[in-house]
PDB file of C-alpha atoms in Angstrom:
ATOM      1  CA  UNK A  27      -6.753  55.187  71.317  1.00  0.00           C
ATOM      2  CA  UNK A  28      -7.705  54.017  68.043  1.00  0.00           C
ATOM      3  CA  UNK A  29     -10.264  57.077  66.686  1.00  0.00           C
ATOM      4  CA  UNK A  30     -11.815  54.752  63.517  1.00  0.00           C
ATOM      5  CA  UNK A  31     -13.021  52.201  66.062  1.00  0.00           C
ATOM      6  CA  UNK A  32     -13.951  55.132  68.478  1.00  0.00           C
ATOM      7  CA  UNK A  33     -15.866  57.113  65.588  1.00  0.00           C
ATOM      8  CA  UNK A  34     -17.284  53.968  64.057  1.00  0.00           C
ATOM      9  CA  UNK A  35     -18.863  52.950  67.448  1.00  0.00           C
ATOM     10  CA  UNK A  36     -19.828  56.503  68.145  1.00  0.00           C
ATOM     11  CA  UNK A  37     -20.877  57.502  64.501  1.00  0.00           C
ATOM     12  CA  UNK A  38     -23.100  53.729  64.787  1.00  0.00           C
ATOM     13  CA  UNK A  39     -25.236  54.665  67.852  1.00  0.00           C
ATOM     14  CA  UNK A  40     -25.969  58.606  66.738  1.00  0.00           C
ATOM     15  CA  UNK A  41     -26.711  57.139  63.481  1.00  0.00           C
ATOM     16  CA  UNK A  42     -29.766  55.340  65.460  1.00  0.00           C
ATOM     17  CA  UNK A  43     -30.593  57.892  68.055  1.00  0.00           C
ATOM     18  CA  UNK A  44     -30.928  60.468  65.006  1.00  0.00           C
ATOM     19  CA  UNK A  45     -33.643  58.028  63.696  1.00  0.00           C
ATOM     20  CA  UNK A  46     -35.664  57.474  66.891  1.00  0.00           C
ATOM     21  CA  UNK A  47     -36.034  61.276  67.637  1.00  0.00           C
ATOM     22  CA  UNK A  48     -35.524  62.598  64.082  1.00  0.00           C
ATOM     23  CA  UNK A  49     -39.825  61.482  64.187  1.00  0.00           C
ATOM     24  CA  UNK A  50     -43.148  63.535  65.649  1.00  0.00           C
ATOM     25  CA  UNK A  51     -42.024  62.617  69.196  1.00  0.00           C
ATOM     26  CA  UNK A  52     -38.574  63.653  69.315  1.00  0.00           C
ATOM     27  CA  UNK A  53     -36.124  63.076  71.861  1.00  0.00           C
ATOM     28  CA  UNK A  54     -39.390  61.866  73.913  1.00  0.00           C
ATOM     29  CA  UNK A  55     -39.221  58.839  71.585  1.00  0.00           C
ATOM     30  CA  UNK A  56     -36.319  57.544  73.530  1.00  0.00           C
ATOM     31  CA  UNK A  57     -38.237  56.179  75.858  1.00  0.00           C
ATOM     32  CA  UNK A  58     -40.400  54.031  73.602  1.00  0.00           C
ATOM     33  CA  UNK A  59     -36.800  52.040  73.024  1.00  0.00           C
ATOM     34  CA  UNK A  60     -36.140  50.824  76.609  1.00  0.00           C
ATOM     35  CA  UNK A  61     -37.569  47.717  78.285  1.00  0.00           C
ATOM     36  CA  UNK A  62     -35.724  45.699  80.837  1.00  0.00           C
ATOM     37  CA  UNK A  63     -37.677  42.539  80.113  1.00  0.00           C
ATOM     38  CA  UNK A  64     -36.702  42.595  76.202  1.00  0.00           C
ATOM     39  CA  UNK A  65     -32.615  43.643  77.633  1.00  0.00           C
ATOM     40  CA  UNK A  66     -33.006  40.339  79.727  1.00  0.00           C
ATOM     41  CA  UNK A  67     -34.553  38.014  77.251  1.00  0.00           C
ATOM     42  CA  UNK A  68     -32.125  39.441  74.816  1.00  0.00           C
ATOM     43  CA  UNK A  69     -28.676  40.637  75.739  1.00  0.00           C
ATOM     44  CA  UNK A  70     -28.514  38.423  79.078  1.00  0.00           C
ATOM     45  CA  UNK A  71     -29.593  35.443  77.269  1.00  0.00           C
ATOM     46  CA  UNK A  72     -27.085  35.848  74.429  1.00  0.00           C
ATOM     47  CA  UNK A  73     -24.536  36.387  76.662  1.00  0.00           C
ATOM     48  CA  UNK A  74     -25.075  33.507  79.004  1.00  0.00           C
ATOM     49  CA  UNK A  75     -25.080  31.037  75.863  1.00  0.00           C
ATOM     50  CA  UNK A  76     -21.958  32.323  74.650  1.00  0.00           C
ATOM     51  CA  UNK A  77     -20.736  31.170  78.876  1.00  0.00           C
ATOM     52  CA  UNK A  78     -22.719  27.801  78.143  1.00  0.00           C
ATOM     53  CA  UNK A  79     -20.094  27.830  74.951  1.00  0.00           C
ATOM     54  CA  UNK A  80     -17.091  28.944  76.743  1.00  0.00           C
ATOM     55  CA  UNK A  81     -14.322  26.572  78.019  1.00  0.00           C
ATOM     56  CA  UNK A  82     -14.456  28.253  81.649  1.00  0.00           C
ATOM     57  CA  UNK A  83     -15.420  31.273  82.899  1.00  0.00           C
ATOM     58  CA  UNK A  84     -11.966  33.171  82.477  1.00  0.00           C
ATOM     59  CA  UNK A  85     -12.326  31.932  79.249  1.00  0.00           C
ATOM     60  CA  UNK A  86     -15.549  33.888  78.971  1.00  0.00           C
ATOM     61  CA  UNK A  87     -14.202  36.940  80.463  1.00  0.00           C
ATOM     62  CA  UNK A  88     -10.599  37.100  78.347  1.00  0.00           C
ATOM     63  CA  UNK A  89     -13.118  36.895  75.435  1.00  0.00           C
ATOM     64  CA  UNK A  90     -15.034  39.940  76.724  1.00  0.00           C
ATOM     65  CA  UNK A  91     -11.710  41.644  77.821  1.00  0.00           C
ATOM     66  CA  UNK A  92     -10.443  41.105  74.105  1.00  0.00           C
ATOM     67  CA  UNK A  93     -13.092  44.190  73.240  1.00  0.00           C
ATOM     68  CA  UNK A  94     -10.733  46.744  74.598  1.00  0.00           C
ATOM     69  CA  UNK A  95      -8.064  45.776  72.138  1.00  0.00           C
ATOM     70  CA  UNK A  96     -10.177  47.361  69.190  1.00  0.00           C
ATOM     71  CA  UNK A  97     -10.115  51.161  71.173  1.00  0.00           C
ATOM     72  CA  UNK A  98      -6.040  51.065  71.512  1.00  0.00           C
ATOM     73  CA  UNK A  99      -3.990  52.359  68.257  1.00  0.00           C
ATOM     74  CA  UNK A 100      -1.457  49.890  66.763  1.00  0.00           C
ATOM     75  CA  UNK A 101       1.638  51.268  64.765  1.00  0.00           C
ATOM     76  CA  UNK A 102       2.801  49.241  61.986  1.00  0.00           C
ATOM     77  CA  UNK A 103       6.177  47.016  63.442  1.00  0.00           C
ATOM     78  CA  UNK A 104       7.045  45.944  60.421  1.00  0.00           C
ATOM     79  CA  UNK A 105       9.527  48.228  58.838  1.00  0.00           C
ATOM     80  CA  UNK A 106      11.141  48.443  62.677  1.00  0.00           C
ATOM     81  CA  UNK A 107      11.384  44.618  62.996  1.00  0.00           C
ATOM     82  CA  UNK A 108      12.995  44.223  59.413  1.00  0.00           C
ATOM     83  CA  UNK A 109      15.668  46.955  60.356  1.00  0.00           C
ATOM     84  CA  UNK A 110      16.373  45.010  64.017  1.00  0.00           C
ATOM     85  CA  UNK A 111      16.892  42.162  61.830  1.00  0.00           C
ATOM     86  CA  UNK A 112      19.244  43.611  59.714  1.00  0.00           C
ATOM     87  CA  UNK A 113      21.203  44.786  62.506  1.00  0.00           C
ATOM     88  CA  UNK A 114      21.308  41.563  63.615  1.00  0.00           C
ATOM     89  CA  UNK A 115      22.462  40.023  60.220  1.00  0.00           C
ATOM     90  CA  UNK A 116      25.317  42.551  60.249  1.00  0.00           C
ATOM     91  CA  UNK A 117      26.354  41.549  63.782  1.00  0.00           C
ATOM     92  CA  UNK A 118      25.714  38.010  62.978  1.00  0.00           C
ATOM     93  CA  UNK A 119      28.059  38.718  59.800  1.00  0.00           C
ATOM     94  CA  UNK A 120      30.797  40.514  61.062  1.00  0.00           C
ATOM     95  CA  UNK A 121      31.110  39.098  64.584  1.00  0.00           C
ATOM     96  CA  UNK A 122      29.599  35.477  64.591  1.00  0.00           C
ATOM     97  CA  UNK A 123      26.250  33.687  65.960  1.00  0.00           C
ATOM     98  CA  UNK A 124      27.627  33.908  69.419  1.00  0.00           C
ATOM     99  CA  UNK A 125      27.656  37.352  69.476  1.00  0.00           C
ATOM    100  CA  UNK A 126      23.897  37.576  68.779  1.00  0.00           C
ATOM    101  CA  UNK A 127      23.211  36.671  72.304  1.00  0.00           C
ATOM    102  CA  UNK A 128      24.827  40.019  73.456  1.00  0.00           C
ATOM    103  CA  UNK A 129      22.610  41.758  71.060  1.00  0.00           C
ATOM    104  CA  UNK A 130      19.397  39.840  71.906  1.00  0.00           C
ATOM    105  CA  UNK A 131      18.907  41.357  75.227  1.00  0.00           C
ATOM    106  CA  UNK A 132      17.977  44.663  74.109  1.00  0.00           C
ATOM    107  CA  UNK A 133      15.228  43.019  72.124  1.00  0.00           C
ATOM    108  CA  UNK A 134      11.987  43.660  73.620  1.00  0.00           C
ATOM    109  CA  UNK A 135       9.839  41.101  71.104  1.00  0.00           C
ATOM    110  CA  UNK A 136       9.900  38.037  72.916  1.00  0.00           C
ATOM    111  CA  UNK A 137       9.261  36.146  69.700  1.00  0.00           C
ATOM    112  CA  UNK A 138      12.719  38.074  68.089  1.00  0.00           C
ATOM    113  CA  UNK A 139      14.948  36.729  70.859  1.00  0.00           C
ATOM    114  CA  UNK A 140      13.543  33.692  71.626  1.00  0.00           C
ATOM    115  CA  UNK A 141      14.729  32.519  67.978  1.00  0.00           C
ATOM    116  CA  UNK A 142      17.445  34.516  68.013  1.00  0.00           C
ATOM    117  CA  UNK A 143      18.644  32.658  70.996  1.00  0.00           C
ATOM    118  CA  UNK A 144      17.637  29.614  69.593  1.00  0.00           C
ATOM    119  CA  UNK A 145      20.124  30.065  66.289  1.00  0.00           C
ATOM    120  CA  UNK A 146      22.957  31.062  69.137  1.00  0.00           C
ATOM    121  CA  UNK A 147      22.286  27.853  71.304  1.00  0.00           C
ATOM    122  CA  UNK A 148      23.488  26.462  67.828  1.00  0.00           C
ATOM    123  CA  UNK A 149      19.635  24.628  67.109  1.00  0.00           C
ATOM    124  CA  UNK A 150      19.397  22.600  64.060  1.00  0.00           C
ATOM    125  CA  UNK A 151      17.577  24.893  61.221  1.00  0.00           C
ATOM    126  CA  UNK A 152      15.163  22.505  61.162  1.00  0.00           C
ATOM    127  CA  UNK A 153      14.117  22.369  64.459  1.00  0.00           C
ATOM    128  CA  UNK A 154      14.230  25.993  64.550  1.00  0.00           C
ATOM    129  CA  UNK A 155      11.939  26.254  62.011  1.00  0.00           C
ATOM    130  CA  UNK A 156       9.357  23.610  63.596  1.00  0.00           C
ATOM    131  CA  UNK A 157       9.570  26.208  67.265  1.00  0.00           C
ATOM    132  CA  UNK A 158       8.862  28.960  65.542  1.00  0.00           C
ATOM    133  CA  UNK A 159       6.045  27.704  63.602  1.00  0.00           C
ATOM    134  CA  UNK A 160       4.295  25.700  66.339  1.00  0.00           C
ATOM    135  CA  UNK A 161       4.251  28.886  68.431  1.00  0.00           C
ATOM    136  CA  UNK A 162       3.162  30.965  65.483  1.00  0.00           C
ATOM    137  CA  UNK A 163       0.062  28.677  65.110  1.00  0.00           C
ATOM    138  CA  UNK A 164      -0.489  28.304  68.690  1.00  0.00           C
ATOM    139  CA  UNK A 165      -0.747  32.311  69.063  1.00  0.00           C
ATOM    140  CA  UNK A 166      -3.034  32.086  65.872  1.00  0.00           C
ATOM    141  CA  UNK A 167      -5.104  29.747  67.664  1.00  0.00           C
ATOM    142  CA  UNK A 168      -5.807  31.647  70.857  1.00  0.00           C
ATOM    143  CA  UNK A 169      -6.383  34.751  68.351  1.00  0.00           C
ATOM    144  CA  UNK A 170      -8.806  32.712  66.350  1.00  0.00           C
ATOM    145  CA  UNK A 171     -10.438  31.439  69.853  1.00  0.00           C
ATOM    146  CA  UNK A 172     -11.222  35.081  70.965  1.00  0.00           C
ATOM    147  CA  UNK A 173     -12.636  35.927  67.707  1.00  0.00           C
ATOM    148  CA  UNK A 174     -15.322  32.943  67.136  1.00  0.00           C
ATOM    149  CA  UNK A 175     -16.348  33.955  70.559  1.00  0.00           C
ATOM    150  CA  UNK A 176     -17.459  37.279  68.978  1.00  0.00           C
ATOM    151  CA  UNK A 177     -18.793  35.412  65.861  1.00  0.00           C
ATOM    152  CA  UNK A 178     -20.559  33.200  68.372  1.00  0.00           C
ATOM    153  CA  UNK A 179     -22.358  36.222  69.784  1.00  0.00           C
ATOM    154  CA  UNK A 180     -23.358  38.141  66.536  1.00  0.00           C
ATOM    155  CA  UNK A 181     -25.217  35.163  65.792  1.00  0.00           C
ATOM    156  CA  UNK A 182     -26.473  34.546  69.088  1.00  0.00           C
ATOM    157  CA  UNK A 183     -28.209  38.364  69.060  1.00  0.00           C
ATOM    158  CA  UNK A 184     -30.333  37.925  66.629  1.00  0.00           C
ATOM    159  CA  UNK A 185     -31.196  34.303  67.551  1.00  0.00           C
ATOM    160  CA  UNK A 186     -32.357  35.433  71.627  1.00  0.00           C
ATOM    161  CA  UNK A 187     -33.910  38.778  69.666  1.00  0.00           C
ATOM    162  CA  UNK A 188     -36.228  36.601  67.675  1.00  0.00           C
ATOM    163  CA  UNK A 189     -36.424  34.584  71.151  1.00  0.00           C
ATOM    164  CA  UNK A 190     -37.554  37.588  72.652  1.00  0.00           C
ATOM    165  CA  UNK A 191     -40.046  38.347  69.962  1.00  0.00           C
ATOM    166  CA  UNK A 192     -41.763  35.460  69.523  1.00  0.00           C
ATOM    167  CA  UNK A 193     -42.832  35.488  73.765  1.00  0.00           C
ATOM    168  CA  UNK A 194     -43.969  38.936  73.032  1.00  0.00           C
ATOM    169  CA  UNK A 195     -46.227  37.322  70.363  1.00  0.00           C
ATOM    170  CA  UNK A 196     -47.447  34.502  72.866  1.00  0.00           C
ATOM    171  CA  UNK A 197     -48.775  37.042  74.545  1.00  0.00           C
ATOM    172  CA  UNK A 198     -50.237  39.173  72.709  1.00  0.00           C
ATOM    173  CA  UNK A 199     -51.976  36.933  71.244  1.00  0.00           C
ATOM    174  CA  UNK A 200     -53.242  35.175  74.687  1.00  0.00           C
ATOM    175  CA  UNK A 201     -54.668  39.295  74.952  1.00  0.00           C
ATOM    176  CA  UNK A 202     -56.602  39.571  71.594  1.00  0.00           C
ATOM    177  CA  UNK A 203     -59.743  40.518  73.334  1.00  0.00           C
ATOM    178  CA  UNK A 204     -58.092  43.793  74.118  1.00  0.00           C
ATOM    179  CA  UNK A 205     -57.347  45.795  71.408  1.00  0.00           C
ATOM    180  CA  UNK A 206     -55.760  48.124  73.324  1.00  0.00           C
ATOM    181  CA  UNK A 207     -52.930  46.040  74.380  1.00  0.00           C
ATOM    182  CA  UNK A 208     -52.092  44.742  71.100  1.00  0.00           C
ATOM    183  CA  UNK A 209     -50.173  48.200  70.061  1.00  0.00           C
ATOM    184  CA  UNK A 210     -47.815  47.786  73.202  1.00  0.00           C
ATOM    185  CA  UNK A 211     -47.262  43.957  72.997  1.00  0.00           C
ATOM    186  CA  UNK A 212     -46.422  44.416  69.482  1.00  0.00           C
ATOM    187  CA  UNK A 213     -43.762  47.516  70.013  1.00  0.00           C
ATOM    188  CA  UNK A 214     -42.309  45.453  72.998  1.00  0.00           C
ATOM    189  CA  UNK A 215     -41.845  42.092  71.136  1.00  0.00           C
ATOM    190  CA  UNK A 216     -40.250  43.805  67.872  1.00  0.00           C
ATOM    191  CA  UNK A 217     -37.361  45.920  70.278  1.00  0.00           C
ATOM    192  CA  UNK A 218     -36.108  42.457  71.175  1.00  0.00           C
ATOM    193  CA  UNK A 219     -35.154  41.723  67.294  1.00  0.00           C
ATOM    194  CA  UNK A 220     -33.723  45.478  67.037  1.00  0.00           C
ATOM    195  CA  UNK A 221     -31.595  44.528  70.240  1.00  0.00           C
ATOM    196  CA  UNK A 222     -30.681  41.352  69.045  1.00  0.00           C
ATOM    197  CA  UNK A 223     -29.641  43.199  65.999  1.00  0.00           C
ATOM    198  CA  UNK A 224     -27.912  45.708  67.025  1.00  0.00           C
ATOM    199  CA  UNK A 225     -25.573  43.782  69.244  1.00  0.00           C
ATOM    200  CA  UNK A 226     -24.739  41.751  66.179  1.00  0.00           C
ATOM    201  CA  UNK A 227     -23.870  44.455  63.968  1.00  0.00           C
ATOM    202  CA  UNK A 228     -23.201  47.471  66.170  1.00  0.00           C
ATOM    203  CA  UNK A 229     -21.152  45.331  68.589  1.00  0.00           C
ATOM    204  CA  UNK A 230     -19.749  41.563  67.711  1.00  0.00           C
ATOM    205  CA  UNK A 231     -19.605  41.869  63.912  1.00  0.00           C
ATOM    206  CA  UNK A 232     -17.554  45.078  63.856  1.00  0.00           C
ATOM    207  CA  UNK A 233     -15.144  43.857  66.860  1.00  0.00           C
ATOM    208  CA  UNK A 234     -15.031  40.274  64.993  1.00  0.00           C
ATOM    209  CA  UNK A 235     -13.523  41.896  62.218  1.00  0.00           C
ATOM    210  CA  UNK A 236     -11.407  44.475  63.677  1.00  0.00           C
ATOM    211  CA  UNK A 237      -9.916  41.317  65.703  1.00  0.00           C
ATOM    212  CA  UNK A 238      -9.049  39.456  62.833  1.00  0.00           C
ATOM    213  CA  UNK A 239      -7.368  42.525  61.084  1.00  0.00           C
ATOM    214  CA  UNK A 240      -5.470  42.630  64.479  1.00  0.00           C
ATOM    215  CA  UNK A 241      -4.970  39.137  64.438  1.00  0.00           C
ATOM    216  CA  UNK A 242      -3.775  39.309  60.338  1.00  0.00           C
ATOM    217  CA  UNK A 243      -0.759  41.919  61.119  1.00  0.00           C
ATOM    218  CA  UNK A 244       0.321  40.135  64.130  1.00  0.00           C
ATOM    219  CA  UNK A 245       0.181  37.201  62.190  1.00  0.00           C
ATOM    220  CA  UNK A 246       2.459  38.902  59.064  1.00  0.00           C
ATOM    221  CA  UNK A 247       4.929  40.561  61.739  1.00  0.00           C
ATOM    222  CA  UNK A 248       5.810  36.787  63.344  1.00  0.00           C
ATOM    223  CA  UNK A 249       6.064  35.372  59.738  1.00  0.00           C
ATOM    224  CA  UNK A 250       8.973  38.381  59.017  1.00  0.00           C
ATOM    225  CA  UNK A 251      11.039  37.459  62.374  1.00  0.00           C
ATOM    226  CA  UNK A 252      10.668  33.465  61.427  1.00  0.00           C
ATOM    227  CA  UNK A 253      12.122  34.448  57.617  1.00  0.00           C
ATOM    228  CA  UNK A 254      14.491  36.493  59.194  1.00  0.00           C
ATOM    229  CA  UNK A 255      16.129  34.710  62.023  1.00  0.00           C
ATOM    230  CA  UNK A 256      15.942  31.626  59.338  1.00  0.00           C
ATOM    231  CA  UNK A 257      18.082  33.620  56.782  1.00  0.00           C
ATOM    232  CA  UNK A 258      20.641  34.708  59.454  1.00  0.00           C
ATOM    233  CA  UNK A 259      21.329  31.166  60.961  1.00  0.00           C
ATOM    234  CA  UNK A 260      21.920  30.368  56.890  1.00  0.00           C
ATOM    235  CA  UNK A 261      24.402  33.124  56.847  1.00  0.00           C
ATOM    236  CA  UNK A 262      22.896  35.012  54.143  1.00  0.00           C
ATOM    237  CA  UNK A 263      23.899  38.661  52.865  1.00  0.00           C
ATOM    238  CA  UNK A 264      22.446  41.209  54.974  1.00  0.00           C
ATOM    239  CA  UNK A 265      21.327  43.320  52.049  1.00  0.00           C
ATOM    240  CA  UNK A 266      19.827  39.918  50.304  1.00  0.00           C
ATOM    241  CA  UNK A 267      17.845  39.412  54.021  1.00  0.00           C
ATOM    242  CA  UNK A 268      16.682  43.512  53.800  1.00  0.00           C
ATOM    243  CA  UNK A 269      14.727  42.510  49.850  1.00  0.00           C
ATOM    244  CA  UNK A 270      13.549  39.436  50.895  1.00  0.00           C
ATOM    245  CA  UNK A 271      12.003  40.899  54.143  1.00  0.00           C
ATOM    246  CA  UNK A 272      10.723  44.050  52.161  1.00  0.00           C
ATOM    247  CA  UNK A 273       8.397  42.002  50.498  1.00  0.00           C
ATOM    248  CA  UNK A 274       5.980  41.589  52.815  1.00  0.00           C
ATOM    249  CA  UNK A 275       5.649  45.151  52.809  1.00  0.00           C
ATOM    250  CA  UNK A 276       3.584  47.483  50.677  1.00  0.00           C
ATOM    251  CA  UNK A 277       5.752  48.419  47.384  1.00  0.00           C
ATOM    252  CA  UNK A 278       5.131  52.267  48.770  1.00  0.00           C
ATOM    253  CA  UNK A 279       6.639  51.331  52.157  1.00  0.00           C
ATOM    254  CA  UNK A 280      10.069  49.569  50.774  1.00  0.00           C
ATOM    255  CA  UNK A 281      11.742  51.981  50.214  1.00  0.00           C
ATOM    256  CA  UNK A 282      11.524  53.838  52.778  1.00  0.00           C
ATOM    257  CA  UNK A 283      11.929  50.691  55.149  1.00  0.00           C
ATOM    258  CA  UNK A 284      15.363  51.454  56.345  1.00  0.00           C
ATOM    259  CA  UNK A 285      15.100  55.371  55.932  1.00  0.00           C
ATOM    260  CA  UNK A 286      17.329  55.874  53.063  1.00  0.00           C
ATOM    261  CA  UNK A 287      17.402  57.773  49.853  1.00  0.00           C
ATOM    262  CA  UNK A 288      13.922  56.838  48.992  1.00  0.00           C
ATOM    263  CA  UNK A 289      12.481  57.948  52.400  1.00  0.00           C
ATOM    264  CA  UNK A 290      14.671  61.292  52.200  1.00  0.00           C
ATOM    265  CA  UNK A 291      12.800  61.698  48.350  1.00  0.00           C
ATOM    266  CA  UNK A 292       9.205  61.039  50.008  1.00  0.00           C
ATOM    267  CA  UNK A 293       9.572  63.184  52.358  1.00  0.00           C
ATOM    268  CA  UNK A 294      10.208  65.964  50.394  1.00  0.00           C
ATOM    269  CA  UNK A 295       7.820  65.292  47.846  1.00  0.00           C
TER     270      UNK A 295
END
């Protein structure tokens, strides 16, 4: 589980409970923040635009099932996939293409072995390159997809919440002759704008982002496999492949990329 989302989520909503009851009213204030009419207007209606927008209703619901992806922990690949690659360039070095397909099948990144075995079916460089690269944007695409679908909603919250709002207004005002009402009407048509707004900024906004930061590193660790399958089929030095591969990394985390002296020194410092 990934605790920043988890505590960010968490830390959001106590942040706005302590404000409701932190008044005269206390935890009895609670109560003053529910209405099923202003939930309708606004989180069903944002939600069925964003289906209206939707390709198809799997679409819709991949979209929705992308939200779990922001509670599950990610470990950084990166320093793992450029020391598979070196192992490769060794074999590759020592032993010839051909023997690359032996080594391929205890790959478990698909991406990794499907250009591996692309550079032992003997595939011109160039051609190579275009695979790679077409599937890297295609993946970058359906990431992209998923994420405008959350952009799409954090705007769409606010919009229905105002919505909501102004048909609380309507009638309040179609009920100034009782002054008595006006309190309630009011109170009801401003907790559709504080829906609205907190499903854009408590919800879509936050998962937007964490999606593209997701999307970002999956993104950088594809773009280290396509350099490095590229500079094996060109038969470069293994130990030239290892630098040019460390530099998509952090200057902290080179060193210790294939656990060597430097690692052996950070650790004990």
């Amino acid at each position: 589980m990934d605790l920043a989302s988890i505590i960010g989520l968490l830390g959001c909503a106590a942040a706005v409970v302590y404000g409701i009851v932190s008044g005269d009213q206390g935890v009895a204030a609670l109560g003053n923040f529910y209405d099923l009419t202003s939930i309708l207007v606004t989180i069903v209606g944002s939600f069925m635009c964003m289906l209206t927008m939707s390709d198809s209703i799997p679409s819709f619901l991949n979209s929705l099932k992308s939200f779990k992806l922001i509670l599950k922990s990610s470990t950084s690949k990166e320093s793992e996939i450029i020391h598979t690659i070196i192992d490769l360039a060794n074999v590759a070095r020592k032993e010839g293409l051909l023997q690359l397909e032996e080594a391929a099948a205890d790959i478990d990144d698909e991406f990794l072995k499907k250009g591996i075995m692309l550079v032992v079916d003997g595939t011109d460089q160039e051609l190579v390159t275009s695979i790679l690269d077409t599937e890297l944007s295609n993946i970058e695409r359906r990431h992209n997809k998923v994420i405008s679908f959350w952009d799409g909603l954090a705007a769409m919250g606010p919009a229905w919440g105002m919505i909501g709002t102004l048909v609380g207004l309507i009638n309040m005002l179609k009920l100034l002759d009782d002054p008595s009402s006006i309190g309630p009407n009011m109170s009801i048509a401003l907790i559709t704008t504080l829906y609205g707004s907190l499903l854009a900024n408590w919800v879509s906004i936050p998962v937007a982002s964490k999606l593209r930061a997701i999307n970002a590193k999956e993104i950088m660790e594809k773009e280290v496999i396509c350099e490095g399958i590229l500079s094996i089929q060109a038969g470069e030095n293994p130990r030239v492949i290892e630098e040019k591969l460390k530099s998509f990394l952090a200057p902290n985390l080179r060193d210790s990329v294939l656990g060597g002296e430097g690692n052996e020194q950070g650790g004990e410092g």
